[in-house]
Amino acid sequence: MSEAIDLSHHLSLLARSRKASPLKDILAYLHYPGMVSLAGGLPHPALFPFANIDVEVYNPGSDLSSLVSSDTTHISVPKVNTEGGVSLAVALQYADVSGMRALLKYAREFTQLVCSPAYKNWDVLINCGNTDGWTKAVGLLCEPGDYILVEEYTFSSAQYLWIPMGCKGAPIKMDAEGLRADHLDEVLTTWDTTHPGVKKPHVLYATPTGQNPTGTLMPDKRKQEVYDVCVKHDIIIVEDDPYYFLQLAPYVLNAPASTPTAYSQSAHLASLEKTFLNIDVQGRVIRLDSFSKTVAPGSRIGWFTANPLFTERLLRASEVTTQTPSGWSQGIIIRLLDEWKLGGFLQWLHGLAAEYQKRRDWMCDGLAASFDVQPSTHDASLTAYLKGTQTRLFTFVPPRAGMFVWLKVFLHENKQYQEMKGKLEEPELDYEKMLWQDMADAKVLLSSGNFFLPWEGKEKMDREENVIFFRLSYSMTSKEAMQAAVQRMADVFAGAWS
Ligand code: PMP
Ligand code: PLP
């Protein structure tokens, strides 16, 4: 295994110009035995108004479908810990911006176990979740006006970060296995012809697992193909992967409920598609892991894994922006992992995926009950027709990961739309908004597809004719509510296509 190659030419001017704050520089001296510090402006921990925090947590092998208060353990973070474990005096103090030592150790061990990066000198840095991670990655790599390679449909917040910087999305076509390596290669190979005089993109933003909004899961083979194209064109991959552990078995229409088997960590890990880090021999991947979907979004904790040049520059940016990640969150997560151990955490994640799989099945079964659904002959997608008719409404790929179903809705047979189309300024966008409003009036709230179209820097987005999209999430709804919502959708479709 070799070390990361030199990728310093990818750093933005801002990232290259950052200096360590002199106040941060002297922190290391605090640990010298016998040192009396008159240097820092630290509030004395004796004056923190908290004596102890006590948290009741579920046991990692609990049945997640019916968590019961009897299946819990108390963990605490005392004010002072004479045994060297986490304490409030340390957790709530100004501290190492890269993260508390115990959390860094867990993040390193977890990354080694799950992603085993394919180069030697990778490092981790705690951040405030993947939103923060992506913000800092853009600051690290991008200049105003840059084009950023993105999946054809992409997470809205990711691009709403860089739109005000004048950056633009260079969309890469997707299929049922995520972004297409052949199209990525084509876009980059023909860039100078298609965009004369415009700087070639050097950053790819991708969510390979449970992609938001399409729900696709990128298989290992595709990841290798994408990685190879990125090596060929010298592209940095930012792997925003918050749904990594929500990998689901293929959907089977109206499958009977499966009986849970005993947990095996090795079988669990072997069942997961790899990450880009697993194949990163050069250190060109910045992986973003988050506790948001595995523990709770309010924890606001995640971590970067990247080459040491990048983690050092990201640390400099963190020192002057977010500072030390929340001490409450770090302290509680450290104590949770002390209690569960990494094995217990993995077992919890396995149980979590089983819950999401159940919900995915409710959603897909619900769609199959409210529409006539037919499998495709050439890929994993299903086509939905208006019940009892041959009227094609939409296609979707039952997700293999994450929490989203992405509907590609066809307006070809919608007479209402075809009649009004000529009068609409932006026909697909305008009609998508109208149908979204009809759904909302019928009391079913969807995410509109246009939220996720790449911003190509034009007044109008490039759109496929006669096609609109909706994103449905199955994470938050009971089976009954989900069935009711899907039936309301079917009623709105029936009205609009009549
Ligand atoms: N501004 C000033 C003038 C300070 O003295 C400090 C703390 N030393 C900070 C900002 C940092 O504040 P916070 O911990 O709220 O980020
Ligand atoms: N990235 C993607 C692709 C997401 O779907 C989300 C959640 O909505 C996030 C990032 C936000 O993650 P975090 O809560 O870790 O900031």
XYZ file of C-alpha atoms and ligand atoms in Angstrom:
530
model
C 0.000 0.000 0.000
C 1.391 3.428 -0.890
C 0.860 6.944 0.405
C -1.520 9.508 -1.129
C -0.191 11.199 -4.259
C 0.412 14.965 -4.281
C -2.984 16.593 -4.889
C -2.044 20.085 -3.674
C -2.895 21.612 -7.073
C -6.586 20.994 -6.256
C -6.620 23.417 -3.309
C -8.537 26.662 -3.710
C -6.811 29.984 -3.188
C -8.725 30.348 0.099
C -7.563 26.928 1.330
C -3.960 27.562 0.274
C -3.939 30.917 2.045
C -5.137 29.727 5.455
C -2.688 29.989 8.358
C -2.920 28.338 11.745
C -4.215 30.728 14.370
C -1.302 31.428 16.741
C -3.637 30.791 19.689
C -4.383 27.281 18.371
C -0.705 26.641 17.712
C 0.225 26.796 21.375
C -2.500 24.340 22.514
C -0.113 21.373 22.195
C 2.083 22.866 24.951
C -0.789 22.591 27.426
C -0.117 18.861 27.699
C 3.524 19.305 28.828
C 3.901 17.874 32.357
C 4.089 20.643 34.963
C 3.056 23.421 32.544
C 1.213 26.358 34.119
C -0.770 28.073 31.391
C -1.509 31.764 31.478
C -2.077 31.725 27.733
C -5.605 30.579 26.974
C -8.876 32.408 27.495
C -10.602 29.292 28.819
C -13.519 29.510 31.222
C -12.788 27.437 34.354
C -14.747 24.146 34.223
C -15.596 24.460 37.943
C -17.891 27.252 36.806
C -19.851 25.169 34.279
C -23.392 24.838 35.668
C -23.566 21.072 35.022
C -22.573 18.419 37.559
C -23.224 15.312 35.474
C -25.247 14.174 32.490
C -27.106 10.919 32.622
C -28.496 9.435 29.406
C -30.708 6.376 29.003
C -29.927 4.478 25.804
C -31.364 1.394 24.127
C -29.300 -1.720 23.936
C -27.804 -2.310 20.479
C -29.477 -5.705 19.955
C -32.962 -4.258 20.721
C -35.868 -4.921 18.386
C -36.086 -1.565 16.620
C -39.695 -2.140 15.574
C -40.825 -1.906 19.201
C -38.203 -0.267 21.379
C -39.188 -0.671 25.022
C -38.014 1.339 27.977
C -37.028 -1.819 29.867
C -34.347 -2.568 27.255
C -32.135 0.350 28.207
C -28.907 1.190 30.012
C -27.846 4.412 31.710
C -24.642 6.070 30.599
C -23.242 9.160 32.212
C -20.690 11.858 31.581
C -19.403 13.049 34.980
C -18.035 16.519 35.583
C -14.569 15.134 36.250
C -13.336 11.679 35.298
C -10.327 10.578 37.327
C -10.040 7.375 35.272
C -9.234 9.348 32.135
C -12.554 8.739 30.359
C -14.695 11.487 28.934
C -15.749 14.211 31.378
C -17.830 17.381 31.150
C -14.810 19.402 32.260
C -13.060 18.337 29.038
C -16.018 17.826 26.685
C -17.486 21.279 27.339
C -14.143 23.092 27.213
C -12.394 24.603 24.182
C -10.421 21.718 22.796
C -8.758 20.182 19.815
C -10.813 21.309 16.786
C -10.121 17.996 15.020
C -12.354 16.285 17.599
C -12.049 14.656 20.994
C -9.357 12.022 21.073
C -11.727 9.159 21.960
C -14.110 10.049 19.121
C -11.254 10.334 16.631
C -10.123 6.868 17.727
C -13.601 5.430 17.166
C -13.891 7.156 13.771
C -10.487 5.770 12.720
C -11.268 2.225 13.880
C -14.708 2.315 12.269
C -13.336 3.640 8.973
C -10.610 0.991 8.952
C -13.128 -1.781 9.679
C -15.777 -0.648 7.195
C -13.907 1.202 4.435
C -10.303 -0.075 4.815
C -8.907 2.736 2.610
C -6.507 1.530 -0.071
C -3.670 3.955 0.745
C -1.541 4.345 3.853
C -1.672 7.847 5.284
C -5.398 8.677 5.385
C -6.682 10.643 8.327
C -9.995 11.587 9.921
C -11.332 14.884 11.234
C -14.573 15.334 13.180
C -17.043 17.843 11.713
C -20.636 18.947 12.334
C -22.268 16.501 9.920
C -22.198 16.144 6.165
C -23.714 19.568 5.438
C -20.769 21.098 7.260
C -18.440 18.575 5.610
C -19.585 19.521 2.096
C -19.434 23.251 2.891
C -15.825 22.855 3.971
C -14.974 20.591 1.013
C -16.269 23.264 -1.404
C -14.167 25.859 0.425
C -11.170 23.542 0.172
C -11.428 22.829 -3.536
C -13.628 25.265 -5.447
C -13.278 28.762 -6.790
C -16.244 31.032 -7.618
C -17.566 30.169 -11.077
C -16.284 26.570 -11.093
C -18.336 23.789 -12.618
C -18.900 20.888 -10.198
C -19.654 17.395 -11.513
C -22.917 16.167 -10.006
C -25.366 13.337 -10.495
C -28.140 14.166 -12.977
C -30.480 14.698 -10.012
C -28.738 15.858 -6.875
C -29.297 16.871 -3.256
C -30.670 20.417 -3.314
C -28.782 21.769 -0.281
C -25.491 20.666 -1.824
C -25.988 22.945 -4.808
C -27.749 25.750 -2.973
C -24.444 26.092 -1.118
C -22.484 26.897 -4.261
C -25.076 28.664 -6.410
C -24.336 32.005 -4.641
C -20.629 31.439 -5.403
C -21.512 31.465 -9.091
C -20.650 27.757 -9.358
C -22.621 25.529 -11.710
C -23.495 21.859 -11.867
C -22.172 19.699 -14.692
C -24.781 16.915 -14.619
C -23.755 13.304 -15.201
C -26.417 10.933 -16.492
C -27.622 8.185 -14.178
C -29.134 4.743 -14.558
C -30.459 2.256 -11.998
C -26.880 1.872 -10.650
C -26.205 5.564 -10.087
C -24.069 7.945 -12.120
C -22.711 6.538 -15.374
C -18.933 6.263 -15.698
C -19.130 6.355 -19.515
C -20.999 9.661 -19.460
C -18.601 11.108 -16.874
C -15.744 10.211 -19.202
C -17.564 11.707 -22.205
C -18.325 14.996 -20.404
C -14.696 15.361 -19.332
C -13.166 14.210 -22.605
C -15.288 16.613 -24.668
C -15.222 19.471 -22.140
C -12.940 21.780 -24.103
C -15.171 21.430 -27.171
C -18.507 21.699 -25.344
C -17.312 24.508 -23.025
C -14.598 26.417 -24.915
C -12.522 28.584 -22.619
C -14.261 27.309 -19.470
C -12.195 25.696 -16.691
C -12.608 21.908 -16.681
C -14.327 20.581 -13.525
C -12.050 18.861 -11.014
C -14.540 17.902 -8.269
C -17.232 15.221 -8.356
C -19.961 15.393 -5.704
C -21.702 12.018 -5.378
C -23.954 10.094 -3.001
C -23.357 6.476 -3.952
C -25.699 4.871 -1.393
C -29.421 5.639 -1.320
C -28.723 8.633 -3.551
C -30.821 11.668 -2.719
C -33.268 11.935 -4.528
C -33.168 8.776 -6.703
C -32.501 6.152 -4.009
C -29.970 4.336 -6.228
C -27.190 2.168 -4.801
C -23.949 2.161 -6.776
C -22.468 -1.349 -7.008
C -18.743 -1.971 -6.487
C -18.059 -2.489 -10.203
C -19.561 0.895 -11.107
C -17.574 2.572 -8.323
C -14.348 1.178 -9.758
C -15.303 2.419 -13.252
C -16.133 5.899 -11.914
C -12.906 5.947 -9.861
C -10.843 4.998 -12.920
C -12.376 7.876 -14.915
C -11.562 10.216 -12.007
C -7.932 9.053 -12.039
C -7.789 9.538 -15.816
C -9.072 13.130 -15.587
C -7.546 14.000 -12.173
C -10.876 14.495 -10.378
C -11.387 14.687 -6.590
C -14.402 12.637 -5.456
C -16.413 13.992 -2.533
C -18.380 10.976 -1.320
C -21.342 12.303 0.693
C -22.638 8.996 2.038
C -25.006 9.527 4.989
C -27.213 6.536 4.042
C -24.347 4.049 3.686
C -25.664 1.700 6.357
C -29.232 1.828 5.068
C -28.535 -0.799 2.375
C -31.602 -2.896 1.628
C -32.203 -6.288 0.004
C -33.781 -6.154 -3.476
C -37.517 -5.438 -3.366
C -39.855 -8.370 -3.935
C -43.479 -7.468 -4.681
C -45.695 -8.336 -1.676
C -42.934 -10.440 -0.064
C -43.917 -12.195 3.163
C -42.355 -10.720 6.318
C -38.914 -12.251 6.843
C -37.921 -13.795 10.156
C -34.857 -12.136 11.714
C -31.720 -14.277 11.922
C -28.929 -14.050 14.530
C -26.634 -11.064 13.920
C -23.246 -11.788 12.359
C -20.871 -8.833 11.988
C -18.813 -10.517 9.285
C -21.927 -11.390 7.228
C -23.228 -7.829 7.722
C -20.022 -6.185 6.545
C -19.681 -8.607 3.641
C -23.245 -7.781 2.515
C -22.480 -4.065 2.040
C -21.433 -2.481 -1.231
C -17.987 -0.944 -0.824
C -17.287 2.778 -0.532
C -15.100 4.876 -2.858
C -12.547 4.878 -0.032
C -12.154 1.096 -0.300
C -10.752 1.518 -3.804
C -8.946 4.838 -3.300
C -5.295 4.022 -3.937
C -4.304 7.674 -4.521
C -6.027 9.628 -1.718
C -8.373 11.465 -4.107
C -11.570 10.698 -2.160
C -12.957 12.906 0.591
C -15.465 10.710 2.370
C -18.183 12.299 4.514
C -19.722 10.104 7.223
C -22.496 11.407 9.456
C -24.210 10.310 12.656
C -27.384 12.034 11.396
C -29.057 8.944 9.945
C -27.415 6.399 12.243
C -27.882 8.104 15.615
C -29.825 11.381 15.234
C -29.600 14.474 12.985
C -29.581 16.747 16.043
C -26.244 15.310 17.144
C -24.626 17.437 14.361
C -21.567 15.209 14.303
C -19.845 13.540 11.386
C -16.318 13.064 10.104
C -14.096 13.514 7.073
C -11.765 10.813 5.872
C -9.175 12.171 3.441
C -5.485 12.475 2.679
C -3.484 14.369 5.348
C -2.917 17.439 3.163
C -6.688 17.863 2.849
C -7.488 17.109 6.516
C -4.882 19.658 7.648
C -6.385 22.394 5.428
C -9.914 21.396 6.548
C -8.765 21.677 10.155
C -7.499 25.228 9.509
C -10.941 26.105 8.046
C -12.736 24.523 11.037
C -10.629 26.483 13.532
C -12.055 29.752 12.269
C -15.629 28.649 11.507
C -17.300 25.854 13.460
C -14.532 25.467 16.081
C -14.657 22.378 18.311
C -17.708 20.256 17.366
C -20.400 20.331 20.083
C -18.995 18.957 23.333
C -22.397 17.624 24.382
C -22.671 15.590 21.228
C -19.108 14.357 21.225
C -19.302 13.395 24.910
C -22.585 11.518 24.560
C -21.581 9.726 21.363
C -18.261 8.684 22.905
C -20.102 7.247 25.916
C -22.611 5.506 23.629
C -19.763 3.855 21.731
C -17.936 3.022 24.999
C -21.110 1.213 26.023
C -22.028 -0.428 22.704
C -18.496 -0.914 21.347
C -18.115 -0.750 17.567
C -19.608 -4.251 17.296
C -22.773 -3.093 19.067
C -22.972 0.022 16.894
C -22.784 -2.145 13.764
C -25.503 -4.394 15.159
C -27.694 -1.316 15.746
C -27.056 -0.205 12.147
C -28.070 -3.649 10.906
C -31.347 -3.375 12.829
C -31.853 0.117 11.435
C -31.509 -1.097 7.843
C -34.069 -3.850 8.527
C -36.539 -1.173 9.691
C -35.975 0.947 6.574
C -36.359 -2.146 4.407
C -39.752 -2.806 5.975
C -40.790 0.781 5.274
C -39.475 0.603 1.686
C -41.623 -2.511 1.223
C -44.715 -0.777 2.623
C -44.209 2.066 0.162
C -43.609 -0.154 -2.879
C -46.447 -2.546 -1.929
C -48.683 0.521 -1.490
C -47.794 1.775 -4.984
C -48.481 -1.712 -6.371
C -51.895 -1.729 -4.656
C -53.013 1.718 -5.846
C -51.662 1.484 -9.425
C -51.181 -1.362 -11.934
C -47.441 -2.026 -11.687
C -45.383 -3.932 -14.286
C -41.675 -4.897 -14.137
C -39.336 -3.722 -16.881
C -37.733 -6.249 -19.235
C -34.322 -4.549 -19.193
C -33.664 -3.101 -15.732
C -34.896 -3.075 -12.116
C -37.521 -0.371 -12.692
C -41.278 -0.796 -12.367
C -43.837 1.021 -14.495
C -47.103 2.199 -12.936
C -50.309 2.509 -14.971
C -53.588 4.111 -14.011
C -55.535 1.256 -12.430
C -57.502 -0.847 -14.932
C -56.060 1.063 -17.943
C -53.025 1.071 -20.251
C -52.255 4.707 -19.345
C -48.595 4.914 -18.355
C -48.090 7.307 -15.433
C -44.621 6.841 -13.991
C -41.629 4.564 -13.530
C -39.565 4.023 -10.390
C -36.709 1.808 -9.252
C -37.506 0.183 -5.881
C -34.644 1.579 -3.788
C -31.799 -0.659 -2.642
C -30.737 1.889 -0.014
C -31.718 5.007 1.870
C -35.175 6.508 2.327
C -36.400 7.756 -1.068
C -38.498 6.597 -4.026
C -38.046 8.743 -7.156
C -40.989 8.891 -9.532
C -40.377 9.748 -13.167
C -43.816 10.883 -14.324
C -44.751 10.857 -18.034
C -47.109 13.534 -19.309
C -47.452 12.191 -22.870
C -50.926 10.785 -22.210
C -52.091 13.639 -19.994
C -54.640 15.479 -22.188
C -54.997 18.354 -19.716
C -51.243 19.004 -19.895
C -50.950 18.566 -23.645
C -53.721 21.160 -24.136
C -52.227 23.776 -21.793
C -48.572 23.085 -22.638
C -48.306 25.745 -25.373
C -49.550 28.425 -22.987
C -47.133 27.660 -20.146
C -43.855 29.540 -19.891
C -41.922 26.556 -18.531
C -44.364 23.729 -19.299
C -42.845 20.837 -17.321
C -41.838 22.951 -14.336
C -45.185 24.776 -14.241
C -47.193 21.575 -14.524
C -45.049 19.847 -11.878
C -45.892 22.720 -9.526
C -49.615 22.441 -10.367
C -49.682 18.696 -9.777
C -47.680 19.159 -6.562
C -50.319 21.661 -5.401
C -53.143 19.230 -6.306
C -51.382 16.590 -4.201
C -50.940 19.020 -1.295
C -54.648 19.954 -1.559
C -55.440 16.239 -1.379
C -53.265 16.128 1.776
C -50.234 14.302 0.467
C -46.989 16.249 0.624
C -44.259 15.325 -1.884
C -40.907 16.834 -2.757
C -41.067 18.398 -6.185
C -38.553 17.066 -8.705
C -37.257 20.505 -9.703
C -35.655 20.877 -6.249
C -33.113 18.272 -7.346
C -32.271 19.237 -10.923
C -28.688 20.397 -11.325
C -28.272 24.133 -11.548
C -26.508 24.621 -14.835
C -26.292 28.338 -14.486
C -28.955 29.095 -17.056
C -32.150 31.001 -16.506
C -34.080 27.829 -17.204
C -33.033 24.326 -16.324
C -32.545 21.819 -19.122
C -35.477 19.442 -18.829
C -36.614 16.344 -20.637
C -39.816 17.063 -22.552
C -43.073 15.656 -21.121
C -41.357 14.406 -17.958
C -41.653 15.599 -14.369
C -40.444 14.096 -11.077
C -41.477 13.660 -7.471
C -39.507 12.328 -4.492
C -41.362 10.225 -1.932
C -39.815 9.474 1.450
C -40.786 6.350 3.395
C -38.799 7.094 6.546
C -41.343 8.902 8.714
C -44.754 7.392 8.014
C -46.724 4.459 9.430
C -47.862 1.694 7.084
C -51.488 2.874 7.219
C -50.585 6.529 6.614
C -48.328 5.493 3.727
C -51.082 3.446 2.077
C -53.537 6.326 2.523
C -51.054 8.821 1.031
C -50.364 6.616 -1.996
C -54.109 6.162 -2.598
C -54.589 9.960 -2.432
C -51.825 10.274 -5.034
C -53.586 7.702 -7.217
C -56.834 9.701 -6.962
C -55.048 12.916 -8.003
C -53.415 11.093 -10.948
C -56.795 9.666 -11.984
C -58.326 13.163 -11.944
C -55.457 14.790 -13.840
C -55.191 12.076 -16.504
C -58.980 11.748 -17.042
N -14.691 36.166 19.694
C -13.908 36.566 20.721
C -13.548 38.056 20.834
C -13.433 35.618 21.673
O -12.666 36.006 22.676
C -13.834 34.249 21.525
C -13.467 33.207 22.518
N -12.154 33.259 22.941
C -14.604 33.883 20.429
C -15.034 34.869 19.541
C -15.020 32.463 20.193
O -16.336 32.302 20.606
P -17.159 30.962 20.461
O -16.624 29.980 21.460
O -18.575 31.397 20.801
O -17.022 30.518 19.043
N -26.080 14.801 2.230
C -27.151 14.173 1.728
C -27.041 13.498 0.381
C -28.349 14.143 2.448
O -29.429 13.523 1.932
C -28.419 14.773 3.716
C -29.661 14.762 4.533
O -30.710 15.224 4.182
C -27.283 15.416 4.184
C -26.127 15.410 3.422
C -27.270 16.147 5.484
O -26.470 15.434 6.370
P -26.055 15.984 7.816
O -27.275 15.922 8.698
O -24.988 15.029 8.224
O -25.566 17.381 7.646
